[in-house]
Coordinates of C-alpha atoms and ligand atoms in Angstrom, one line a residue:
X1 CA -85.2 26.0 20.6
X2 CA -82.4 27.9 18.4
X3 CA -84.4 30.3 15.7
X4 CA -84.1 30.2 12.6
X5 CA -82.1 32.6 11.5
X6 CA -81.0 32.0 8.0
X7 CA -81.9 34.5 5.1
X8 CA -80.6 33.6 1.9
X9 CA -82.8 30.1 1.5
X10 CA -84.1 31.4 -2.4
X11 CA -86.7 31.0 -3.7
X12 CA -88.5 27.3 -4.8
X13 CA -88.7 27.0 -8.6
X14 CA -90.9 24.8 -10.0
X15 CA -90.0 22.8 -12.6
X16 CA -91.9 23.0 -16.2
X17 CA -94.2 20.2 -15.2
X18 CA -93.8 17.9 -19.3
X19 CA -97.4 16.1 -18.5
X20 CA -98.6 19.1 -19.3
X21 CA -98.1 19.9 -22.0
X22 CA -97.3 16.3 -23.2
X23 CA -99.3 15.2 -27.0
X24 CA -101.6 12.3 -25.7
X25 CA -102.4 13.4 -21.7
X26 CA -105.1 12.6 -20.0
X27 CA -107.9 15.0 -20.8
X28 CA -112.4 15.3 -20.3
X29 CA -113.6 13.4 -22.7
X30 CA -115.8 15.8 -24.9
X31 CA -119.6 16.4 -25.4
X32 CA -120.0 20.7 -26.3
X33 CA -117.2 22.7 -26.9
X34 CA -119.0 25.9 -26.3
X35 CA -120.5 25.3 -23.8
X36 CA -118.3 23.2 -21.9
X37 CA -119.8 20.2 -21.6
X38 CA -117.3 17.3 -20.0
X39 CA -117.1 14.2 -19.1
X40 CA -114.3 12.4 -16.8
X41 CA -112.2 9.2 -18.7
X42 CA -112.6 6.5 -17.1
X43 CA -109.6 5.7 -16.6
X44 CA -109.2 8.2 -14.1
X45 CA -112.8 6.9 -12.5
X46 CA -110.7 4.3 -10.7
X47 CA -109.2 7.7 -8.0
X48 CA -110.5 9.2 -4.2
X49 CA -109.0 12.0 -6.2
X50 CA -110.2 13.8 -8.8
X51 CA -107.5 15.7 -10.5
X52 CA -108.8 19.0 -11.3
X53 CA -108.0 18.3 -15.8
X54 CA -109.7 15.6 -14.8
X55 CA -112.9 17.1 -13.2
X56 CA -116.2 16.5 -14.5
X57 CA -117.2 19.9 -16.7
X58 CA -121.6 21.1 -17.5
X59 CA -121.9 24.1 -18.3
X60 CA -124.9 25.8 -19.9
X61 CA -123.7 29.2 -20.7
X62 CA -120.2 30.1 -22.1
X63 CA -117.8 30.9 -19.2
X64 CA -117.8 34.3 -17.9
X65 CA -114.2 36.9 -16.9
X66 CA -114.2 37.7 -13.7
X67 CA -111.4 40.4 -12.4
X68 CA -111.3 39.4 -8.4
X69 CA -110.5 42.7 -7.6
X70 CA -113.8 43.6 -8.7
X71 CA -115.8 41.3 -8.1
X72 CA -118.3 40.9 -4.9
X73 CA -121.1 38.8 -3.5
X74 CA -124.4 40.8 -2.8
X75 CA -126.7 39.3 0.0
X76 CA -129.7 40.4 -0.1
X77 CA -134.1 40.6 -0.1
X78 CA -135.4 39.4 2.6
X79 CA -133.2 40.2 5.1
X80 CA -133.0 43.2 7.9
X81 CA -128.9 43.9 6.8
X82 CA -128.4 44.1 3.1
X83 CA -124.1 42.5 2.9
X84 CA -121.9 43.3 -0.5
X85 CA -118.3 40.7 0.6
X86 CA -115.3 41.3 -1.0
X87 CA -113.2 38.6 -2.0
X88 CA -110.5 39.8 -0.1
X89 CA -112.5 39.5 2.8
X90 CA -113.4 36.0 1.8
X91 CA -110.4 34.6 1.6
X92 CA -109.5 36.0 5.7
X93 CA -111.8 33.8 7.0
X94 CA -111.8 30.8 8.7
X95 CA -111.5 28.7 5.9
X96 CA -112.8 25.1 5.0
X97 CA -112.1 22.2 3.8
X98 CA -114.7 19.8 3.2
X99 CA -113.8 16.5 0.4
X100 CA -116.8 15.8 -1.5
X101 CA -118.0 14.1 -4.9
X102 CA -120.6 15.5 -7.6
X103 CA -122.3 14.1 -9.8
X104 CA -124.9 15.9 -12.9
X105 CA -127.6 15.0 -12.5
X106 CA -128.2 13.5 -16.7
X107 CA -125.3 11.2 -15.9
X108 CA -125.0 7.9 -17.3
X109 CA -128.3 9.7 -19.9
X110 CA -127.3 7.7 -23.1
X111 CA -128.0 4.5 -21.0
X112 CA -131.9 4.8 -21.1
X113 CA -133.4 3.3 -23.5
X114 CA -135.9 5.1 -25.3
X115 CA -133.3 7.9 -25.8
X116 CA -133.3 11.3 -24.1
X117 CA -132.8 14.2 -25.2
X118 CA -129.5 16.0 -23.4
X119 CA -126.3 15.7 -23.2
X120 CA -125.0 12.3 -23.9
X121 CA -123.2 10.9 -20.3
X122 CA -121.7 8.2 -19.9
X123 CA -120.6 7.1 -17.1
X124 CA -118.4 10.4 -16.3
X125 CA -120.3 13.0 -15.3
X126 CA -118.7 12.7 -11.2
X127 CA -116.1 13.1 -9.4
X128 CA -114.9 13.9 -6.5
X129 CA -112.5 16.8 -5.1
X130 CA -111.7 19.0 -2.3
X131 CA -113.1 21.7 -0.8
X132 CA -112.4 24.5 0.4
X133 CA -114.2 28.4 1.4
X134 CA -115.6 29.9 3.9
X135 CA -119.1 28.1 5.2
X136 CA -122.9 30.2 3.6
X137 CA -124.4 29.8 6.8
X138 CA -122.7 33.1 9.5
X139 CA -123.6 35.4 6.0
X140 CA -126.9 34.2 5.7
X141 CA -127.1 34.7 10.0
X142 CA -124.8 38.6 9.5
X143 CA -127.4 39.1 7.0
X144 CA -130.4 38.8 9.6
X145 CA -132.8 37.2 7.1
X146 CA -136.3 37.0 8.0
X147 CA -138.6 35.1 9.6
X148 CA -141.5 34.6 6.5
X149 CA -138.0 33.2 4.5
X150 CA -138.3 29.9 2.8
X151 CA -135.6 29.9 0.6
X152 CA -132.3 30.9 -0.6
X153 CA -131.9 32.1 -4.9
X154 CA -128.5 31.7 -6.1
X155 CA -127.7 33.4 -9.2
X156 CA -124.3 33.2 -12.2
X157 CA -122.5 35.6 -13.6
X158 CA -123.2 33.2 -17.0
X159 CA -125.7 34.3 -18.7
X160 CA -127.9 33.7 -22.1
X161 CA -130.6 32.3 -23.6
X162 CA -131.8 28.7 -21.8
X163 CA -133.3 26.5 -24.5
X164 CA -133.4 28.9 -28.2
X165 CA -135.8 31.3 -28.7
X166 CA -136.3 31.3 -24.3
X167 CA -135.7 35.0 -22.8
X168 CA -131.3 35.6 -21.7
X169 CA -131.5 34.7 -17.7
X170 CA -128.7 34.4 -15.9
X171 CA -128.1 30.3 -14.4
X172 CA -130.4 30.4 -11.5
X173 CA -130.8 27.7 -8.4
X174 CA -132.5 27.3 -5.2
X175 CA -132.5 26.3 -2.0
X176 CA -134.6 25.7 1.0
X177 CA -133.2 27.8 3.6
X178 CA -132.1 24.7 6.2
X179 CA -129.8 23.5 3.3
X180 CA -128.4 26.9 2.9
X181 CA -128.0 27.0 6.4
X182 CA -126.8 23.4 6.9
X183 CA -123.2 24.5 8.1
X184 CA -121.1 22.4 4.8
X185 CA -122.8 24.2 2.3
X186 CA -119.7 26.0 1.5
X187 CA -118.7 29.2 -0.2
X188 CA -116.1 27.3 -1.8
X189 CA -112.7 29.6 -3.9
X190 CA -110.0 26.3 -3.3
X191 CA -109.9 22.8 -5.4
X192 CA -108.3 20.8 -4.8
X193 CA -105.5 22.7 -2.9
X194 CA -105.6 25.3 -6.5
X195 CA -107.6 29.2 -6.2
X196 CA -111.0 27.4 -8.3
X197 CA -110.7 27.3 -12.2
X198 CA -112.7 29.1 -14.6
X199 CA -114.7 25.6 -15.9
X200 CA -115.4 25.7 -11.5
X201 CA -116.2 28.7 -11.3
X202 CA -113.4 30.9 -9.9
X203 CA -113.3 33.4 -8.3
X204 CA -116.6 31.4 -6.1
X205 CA -118.9 28.8 -6.4
X206 CA -121.4 27.1 -4.0
X207 CA -120.8 24.2 -3.4
X208 CA -124.1 21.6 -2.0
X209 CA -122.9 18.2 -0.5
X210 CA -125.8 15.2 -1.6
X211 CA -127.2 17.0 -4.1
X212 CA -126.7 16.6 -8.0
X213 CA -124.6 19.6 -9.1
X214 CA -126.8 21.6 -10.7
X215 CA -127.0 22.9 -6.9
X216 CA -123.9 24.2 -7.0
X217 CA -123.6 27.6 -8.3
X218 CA -120.3 27.8 -9.6
X219 CA -119.5 32.0 -11.1
X220 CA -121.5 33.2 -8.5
X221 CA -122.2 36.4 -8.0
X222 CA -125.9 37.3 -5.7
X223 CA -127.7 35.8 -2.5
X224 CA -131.6 36.9 -1.5
X225 CA -133.5 35.3 0.2
X226 CA -137.1 34.7 -0.7
X227 CA -140.4 34.4 0.7
X228 CA -141.7 32.3 -1.5
X229 CA -140.1 29.6 -3.8
X230 CA -138.7 30.1 -7.0
X231 CA -140.1 30.0 -10.4
X232 CA -136.8 29.9 -13.2
X233 CA -135.8 27.5 -16.3
X234 CA -133.1 25.5 -14.3
X235 CA -135.2 24.9 -11.2
X236 CA -138.6 24.0 -11.9
X237 CA -138.6 23.2 -16.4
X238 CA -135.1 21.4 -15.8
X239 CA -133.5 19.5 -12.8
X240 CA -136.7 18.1 -12.6
X241 CA -138.3 14.5 -13.2
X242 CA -142.0 12.9 -13.0
X243 CA -143.4 10.8 -10.3
X244 CA -145.6 7.9 -10.7
X245 CA -148.5 10.2 -10.7
X246 CA -146.6 12.1 -13.8
X247 CA -146.5 14.9 -11.5
X248 CA -142.6 16.7 -11.9
X249 CA -141.0 16.4 -9.2
X250 CA -137.4 18.9 -8.3
X251 CA -134.6 16.5 -7.9
X252 CA -132.0 17.1 -5.2
X253 CA -130.2 14.2 -3.5
X254 CA -128.1 11.8 -5.1
X255 CA -129.2 9.1 -5.4
X256 CA -127.3 5.7 -4.3
X257 CA -125.1 4.5 -6.9
X258 CA -122.6 2.4 -7.5
X259 CA -120.6 1.2 -10.6
X260 CA -117.2 -0.7 -11.4
X261 CA -114.4 0.9 -12.3
X262 CA -112.4 -2.0 -12.7
X263 CA -112.4 -4.2 -14.4
X264 CA -113.5 -2.6 -18.2
X265 CA -116.6 -3.8 -19.9
X266 CA -114.6 -6.1 -22.8
X267 CA -112.0 -7.4 -21.1
X268 CA -109.6 -10.2 -20.6
X269 CA -108.4 -11.9 -17.7
X270 CA -106.5 -14.7 -16.8
X271 CA -108.2 -17.5 -15.8
X272 CA -106.6 -18.7 -12.0
X273 CA -105.1 -14.9 -11.4
X274 CA -106.2 -12.6 -8.7
X275 CA -107.7 -9.6 -9.9
X276 CA -110.0 -6.8 -7.1
X277 CA -112.7 -6.4 -8.8
X278 CA -113.6 -2.5 -7.3
X279 CA -115.9 0.1 -8.1
X280 CA -117.3 3.6 -6.6
X281 CA -120.5 3.7 -4.9
X282 CA -122.9 6.7 -2.2
X283 CA -125.6 8.0 -1.8
X284 CA -126.9 11.8 -1.3
X285 CA -129.6 10.2 1.5
X286 CA -126.5 9.1 4.1
X287 CA -123.2 6.9 3.7
X288 CA -122.8 3.5 2.0
X289 CA -123.4 0.9 4.1
X290 CA -123.4 -2.4 1.9
X291 CA -122.2 -2.8 -1.5
X292 CA -123.8 -6.3 -3.3
X293 CA -121.5 -7.6 -5.8
X294 CA -122.7 -10.5 -8.1
X295 CA -120.3 -11.7 -10.9
X296 CA -122.4 -14.0 -13.0
X297 CA -125.2 -11.6 -13.8
X298 CA -127.4 -11.0 -10.7
X299 CA -127.5 -14.9 -9.4
X300 CA -125.6 -15.2 -6.4
X301 CA -124.0 -11.9 -4.8
X302 CA -121.8 -11.0 -2.0
X303 CA -121.2 -8.7 0.2
X304 CA -118.1 -5.9 -1.2
X305 CA -115.3 -4.9 0.5
X306 CA -115.8 -1.0 2.2
X307 CA -112.0 0.2 1.5
X308 CA -111.6 3.3 4.0
X309 CA -114.6 4.6 4.8
X310 CA -115.5 7.7 3.0
X311 CA -114.3 11.0 4.1
X312 CA -116.6 13.8 4.6
X313 CA -118.6 13.7 0.9
X314 CA -117.1 11.5 -1.1
X315 CA -117.7 8.5 -2.9
X316 CA -117.5 4.7 -0.3
X317 CA -114.6 2.2 -2.2
X318 CA -115.3 -1.0 -2.8
X319 CA -113.6 -4.4 -3.8
X320 CA -114.3 -8.6 -3.9
X321 CA -111.3 -10.4 -4.5
X322 CA -111.5 -12.3 -7.3
X323 CA -110.2 -15.5 -8.9
X324 CA -111.9 -16.2 -12.2
X325 CA -112.3 -20.3 -12.3
X326 CA -112.4 -21.0 -15.9
X327 CA -112.4 -19.4 -18.9
X328 CA -115.9 -18.5 -20.6
X329 CA -118.6 -15.2 -19.8
X330 CA -118.9 -13.3 -16.8
X331 CA -121.2 -10.8 -15.8
X332 CA -119.7 -8.1 -12.6
X333 CA -122.7 -6.2 -11.0
X334 CA -122.9 -3.9 -8.3
X335 CA -125.3 -2.4 -5.7
X336 CA -125.2 0.0 -3.0
X337 CA -127.4 0.2 -0.1
X338 CA -127.1 3.6 2.4
X339 CA -127.7 4.6 5.4
X340 CA -131.6 5.4 5.1
X341 CA -132.7 2.0 3.8
X342 CA -132.6 2.7 0.2
X343 CA -131.6 0.4 -2.4
X344 CA -129.6 0.9 -6.0
X345 CA -132.1 -0.8 -8.1
X346 CA -131.5 -3.3 -11.0
X347 CA -132.6 -1.0 -13.3
X348 CA -133.1 2.4 -13.7
X349 CA -136.9 4.1 -13.7
X350 CA -137.2 5.9 -17.4
X351 CA -138.0 9.6 -17.8
X352 CA -138.3 12.4 -19.9
X353 CA -135.1 14.3 -19.1
X354 CA -133.4 12.1 -18.0
X355 CA -131.7 12.5 -14.7
X356 CA -131.4 10.7 -12.0
X357 CA -129.8 7.0 -13.8
X358 CA -129.1 5.1 -11.1
X359 CA -129.6 1.0 -12.3
X360 CA -127.1 -1.1 -11.9
X361 CA -124.7 -1.5 -15.1
X362 CA -123.4 -5.0 -15.9
X363 CA -119.3 -4.9 -17.0
X364 CA -118.6 -8.5 -19.2
X365 CA -115.2 -9.8 -19.2
X366 CA -113.6 -13.3 -20.8
X367 CA -111.9 -15.1 -19.0
X368 CA -109.4 -17.4 -20.2
Ligands
LIG1 N1 -123.0 27.3 -12.2 C1 -123.1 27.9 -12.7 N2 -123.2 28.8 -13.5 N3 -123.8 27.8 -14.4 C2 -123.8 26.2 -14.9 O1 -124.1 25.7 -16.3 N4 -124.1 24.4 -14.1 C3 -124.1 23.3 -12.7 C4 -124.2 23.5 -11.2 N5 -123.4 25.0 -11.4 C5 -123.7 25.5 -13.7 C6 -123.6 25.8 -12.6 C7 -124.6 21.4 -13.0 S1 -125.4 21.0 -14.4 C8 -123.6 20.9 -13.1 S2 -123.9 19.3 -13.0 C9 -122.3 21.3 -12.2 O2 -122.1 22.9 -12.0 C10 -120.9 21.4 -12.7 O3 -120.1 21.5 -12.2 P1 -118.8 21.4 -12.4 O4 -118.7 21.9 -14.0 O5 -117.4 21.9 -12.0 O6 -117.9 20.0 -12.7

């Protein structure tokens, strides 16, 4: 085979993308500006992949400015070999690429009645991206965690008062040791094929597939192996949900859930013209097995077609072919079931902080 000897190919020039500067270009639905909190707009919830600028953002504090040349990740605590990992070393290791969705535990909070405090998220605190980085497991193994290790604590570079008048603390969350050691728990430095952006945790964040987003600590600076359970604001005062007995339990896996992303609520459809009623479904407990869809407000149900199987930890696309038969009002409802036997409830169990809202949300349309 002849070897290419070409030397004058020149460098690739990338034309400025007019869509980036175009007024009115799609952007996040703002919830707060400082710290930044924004939802993915409904139109982007129709795509399997969420473009990075439209991936929801949930920051508790201001975005820290980090120079990767000065950044390193420390691993300490109950380990025999405490370690520091510079950014450049992390980038040189074998890279693992994974599609994974994230859902904020407060997604759909504004659907609860009576209302609860917290960011009034509607449907868009959920997105799907392709992440790349290095698995955490070999680092923990190299550091040599002690036999009495139970949890691993992750700390971000962002800090502030977690609630008015409370002492300043960094964003910190812990994981059970076996979750930290899962081969797909990643130290991520790329999102959708590009360097992580500041809002999403540059230079390095954790991605914990299947767990609500709070576990995926951004702007990661330190990892500490613990011999007892971590007690901290974002572990025991937030991201907890009272059980039937009224006792707070820490939340972890995303609850089984689906939503209808087409047609939109309030759409008018032509009678006799086929439409693909479609949506997304997911569960932190395992793959989605089935999505039941009702076109008559829950009177009758049919199995949705599950489109290509969900890759990695991404969401499952589904659809039902439907031709509105006669003029009138139709209420579309979807409910998902996962492989572990969990069924999405028709109504969410109300809780005071507004987490894990996964009740089926009806979409009303008219046919004319
Ligand atoms: N990590 C740090 N350091 N600080 C934060 O405020 N927010 C968490 C998590 N990791 C947070 C964090 C929450 S509540 C969610 S839902 C996800 O990040 C959101 O990730 P995203 O902003 O990239 O969508």
